[in-house]
mmCIF file of C-alpha atoms in Angstrom:
data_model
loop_
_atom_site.group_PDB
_atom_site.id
_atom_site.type_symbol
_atom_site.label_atom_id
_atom_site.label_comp_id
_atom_site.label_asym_id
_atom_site.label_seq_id
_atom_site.Cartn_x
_atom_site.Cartn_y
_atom_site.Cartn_z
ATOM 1 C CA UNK A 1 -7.429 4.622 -2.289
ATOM 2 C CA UNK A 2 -8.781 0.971 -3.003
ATOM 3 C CA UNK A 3 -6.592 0.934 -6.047
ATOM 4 C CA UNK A 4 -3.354 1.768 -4.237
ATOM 5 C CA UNK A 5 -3.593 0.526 -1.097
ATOM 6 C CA UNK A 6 -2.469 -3.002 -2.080
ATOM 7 C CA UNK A 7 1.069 -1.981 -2.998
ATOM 8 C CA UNK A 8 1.514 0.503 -0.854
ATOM 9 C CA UNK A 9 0.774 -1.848 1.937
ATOM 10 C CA UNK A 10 3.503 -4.191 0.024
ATOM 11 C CA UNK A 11 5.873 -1.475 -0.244
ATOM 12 C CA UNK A 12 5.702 -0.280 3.892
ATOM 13 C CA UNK A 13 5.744 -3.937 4.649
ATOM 14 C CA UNK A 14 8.922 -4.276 2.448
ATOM 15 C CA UNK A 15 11.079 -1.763 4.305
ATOM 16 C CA UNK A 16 11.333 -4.508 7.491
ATOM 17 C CA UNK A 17 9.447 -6.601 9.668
ATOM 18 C CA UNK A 18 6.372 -4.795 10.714
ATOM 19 C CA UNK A 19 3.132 -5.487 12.504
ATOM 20 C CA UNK A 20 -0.358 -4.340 11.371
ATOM 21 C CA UNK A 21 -0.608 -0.807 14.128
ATOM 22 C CA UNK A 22 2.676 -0.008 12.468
ATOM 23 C CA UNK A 23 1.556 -0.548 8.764
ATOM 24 C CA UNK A 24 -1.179 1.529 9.166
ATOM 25 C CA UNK A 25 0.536 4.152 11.177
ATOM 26 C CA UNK A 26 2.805 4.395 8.154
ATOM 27 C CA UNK A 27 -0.054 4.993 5.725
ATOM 28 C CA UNK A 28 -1.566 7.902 7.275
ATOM 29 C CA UNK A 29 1.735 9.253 7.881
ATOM 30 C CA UNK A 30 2.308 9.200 4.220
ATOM 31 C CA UNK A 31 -1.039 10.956 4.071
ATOM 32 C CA UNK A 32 -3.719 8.535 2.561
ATOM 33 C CA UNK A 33 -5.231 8.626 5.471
ATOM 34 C CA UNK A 34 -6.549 6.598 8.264
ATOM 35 C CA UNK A 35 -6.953 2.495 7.384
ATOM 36 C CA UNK A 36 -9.032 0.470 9.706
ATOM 37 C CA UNK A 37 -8.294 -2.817 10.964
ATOM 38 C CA UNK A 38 -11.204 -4.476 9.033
ATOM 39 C CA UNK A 39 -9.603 -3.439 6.113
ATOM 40 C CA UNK A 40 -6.006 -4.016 6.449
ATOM 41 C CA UNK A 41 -5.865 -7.129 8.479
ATOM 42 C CA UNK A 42 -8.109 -9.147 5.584
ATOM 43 C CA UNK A 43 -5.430 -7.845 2.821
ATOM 44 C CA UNK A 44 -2.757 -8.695 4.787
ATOM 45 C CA UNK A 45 -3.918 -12.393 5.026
ATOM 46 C CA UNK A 46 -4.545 -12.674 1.260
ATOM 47 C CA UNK A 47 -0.816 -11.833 0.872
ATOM 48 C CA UNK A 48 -0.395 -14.366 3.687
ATOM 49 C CA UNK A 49 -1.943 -16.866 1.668
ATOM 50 C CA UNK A 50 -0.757 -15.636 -1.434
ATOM 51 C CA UNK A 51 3.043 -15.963 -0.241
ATOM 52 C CA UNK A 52 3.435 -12.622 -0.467
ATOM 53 C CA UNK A 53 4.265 -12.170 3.309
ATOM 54 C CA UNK A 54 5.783 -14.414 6.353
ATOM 55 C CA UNK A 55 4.412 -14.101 9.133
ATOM 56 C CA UNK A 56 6.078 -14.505 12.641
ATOM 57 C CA UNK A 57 4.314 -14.018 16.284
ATOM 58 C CA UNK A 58 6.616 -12.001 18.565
ATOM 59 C CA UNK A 59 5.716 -11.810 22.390
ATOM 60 C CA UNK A 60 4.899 -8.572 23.548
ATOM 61 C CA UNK A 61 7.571 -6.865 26.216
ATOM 62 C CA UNK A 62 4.110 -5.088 28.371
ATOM 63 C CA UNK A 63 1.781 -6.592 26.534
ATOM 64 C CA UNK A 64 0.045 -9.341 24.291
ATOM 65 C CA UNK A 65 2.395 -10.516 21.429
ATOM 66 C CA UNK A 66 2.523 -9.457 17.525
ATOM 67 C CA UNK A 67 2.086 -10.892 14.577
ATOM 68 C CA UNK A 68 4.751 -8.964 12.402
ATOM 69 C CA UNK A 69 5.108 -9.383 8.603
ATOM 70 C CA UNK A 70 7.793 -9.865 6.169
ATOM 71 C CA UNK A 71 7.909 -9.764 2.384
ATOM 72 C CA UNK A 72 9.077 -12.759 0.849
ATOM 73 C CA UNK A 73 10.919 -12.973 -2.872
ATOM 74 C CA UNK A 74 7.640 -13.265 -4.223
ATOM 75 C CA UNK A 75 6.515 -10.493 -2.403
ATOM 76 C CA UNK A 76 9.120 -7.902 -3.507
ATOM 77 C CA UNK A 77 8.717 -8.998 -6.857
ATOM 78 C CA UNK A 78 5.344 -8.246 -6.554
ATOM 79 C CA UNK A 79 5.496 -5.336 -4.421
ATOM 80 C CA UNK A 80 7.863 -3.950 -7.717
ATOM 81 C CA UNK A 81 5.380 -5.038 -10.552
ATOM 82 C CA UNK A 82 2.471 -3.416 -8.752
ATOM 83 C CA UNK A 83 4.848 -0.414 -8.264
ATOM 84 C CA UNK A 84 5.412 -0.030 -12.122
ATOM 85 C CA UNK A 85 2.221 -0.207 -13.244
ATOM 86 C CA UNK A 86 0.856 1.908 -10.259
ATOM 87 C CA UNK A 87 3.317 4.804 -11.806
ATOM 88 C CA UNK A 88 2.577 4.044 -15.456
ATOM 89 C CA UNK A 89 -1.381 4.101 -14.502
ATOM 90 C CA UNK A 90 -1.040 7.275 -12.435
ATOM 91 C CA UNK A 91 1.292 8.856 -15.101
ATOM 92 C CA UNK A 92 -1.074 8.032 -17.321
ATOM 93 C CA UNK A 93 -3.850 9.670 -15.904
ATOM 94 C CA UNK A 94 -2.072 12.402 -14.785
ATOM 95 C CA UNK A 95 -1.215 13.619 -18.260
ATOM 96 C CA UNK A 96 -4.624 13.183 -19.514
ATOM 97 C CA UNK A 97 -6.225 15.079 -16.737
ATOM 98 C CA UNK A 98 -3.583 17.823 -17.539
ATOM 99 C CA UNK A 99 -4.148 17.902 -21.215
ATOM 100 C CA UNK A 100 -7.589 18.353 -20.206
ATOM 101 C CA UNK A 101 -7.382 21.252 -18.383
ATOM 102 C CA UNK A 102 -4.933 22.846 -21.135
ATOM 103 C CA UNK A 103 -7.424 22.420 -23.350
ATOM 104 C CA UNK A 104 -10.108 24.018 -21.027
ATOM 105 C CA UNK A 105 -8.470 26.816 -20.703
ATOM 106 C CA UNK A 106 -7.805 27.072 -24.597
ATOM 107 C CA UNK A 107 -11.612 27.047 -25.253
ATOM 108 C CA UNK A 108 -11.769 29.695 -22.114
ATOM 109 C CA UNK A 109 -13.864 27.116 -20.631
ATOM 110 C CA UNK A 110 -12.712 27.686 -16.780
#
């Protein structure tokens, strides 16, 4: 999860502004699972920093205001780098732990 959750984060911020209750809503509807605040709120304010995000304060219609999150250009280019090698890594790994079992079951190992 710690390996991924950097560009996934980039790529749910990159579909439209969004505020952090959303971002991780959108995570653990995708399935990888609940992310606390004292996780994703640090990350997102690297990016911050970074320039990977803007960040605007909306008021709140009931209730206190948000801070929702953009990607910038140099966000989407990095959300798209860490996308490619995400794939390539997890390609990677997924034909090795493949082969592996092949060969397991060639040796009548399982």
């Amino acid at each position: 999860m710690r390996g991924v959750l950097e560009v996934c984060v980039l790529r749910v911020v990159g579909h439209g502004p969004t505020y952090g209750y959303a971002i991780a809503q959108a995570l653990e509807d995708a399935g990888l699972g609940a992310v606390k605040g004292g996780t994703l709120y640090p990350l997102l304010a690297r990016f911050e920093t970074a320039g990977l995000v803007a960040v605007e304060w909306r008021p709140g219609t009931s209730g206190p205001g948000r801070k929702y999150y953009t990607l910038t250009e140099s966000g989407r280019a990095e959300a798209a780098r860490r996308s490619a090698d995400w794939l390539a890594f997890s390609d990677a790994a997924r034909a090795l732990l493949t082969s592996t079992d092949d060969a397991a079951r060639r040796r009548g190992d399982e």
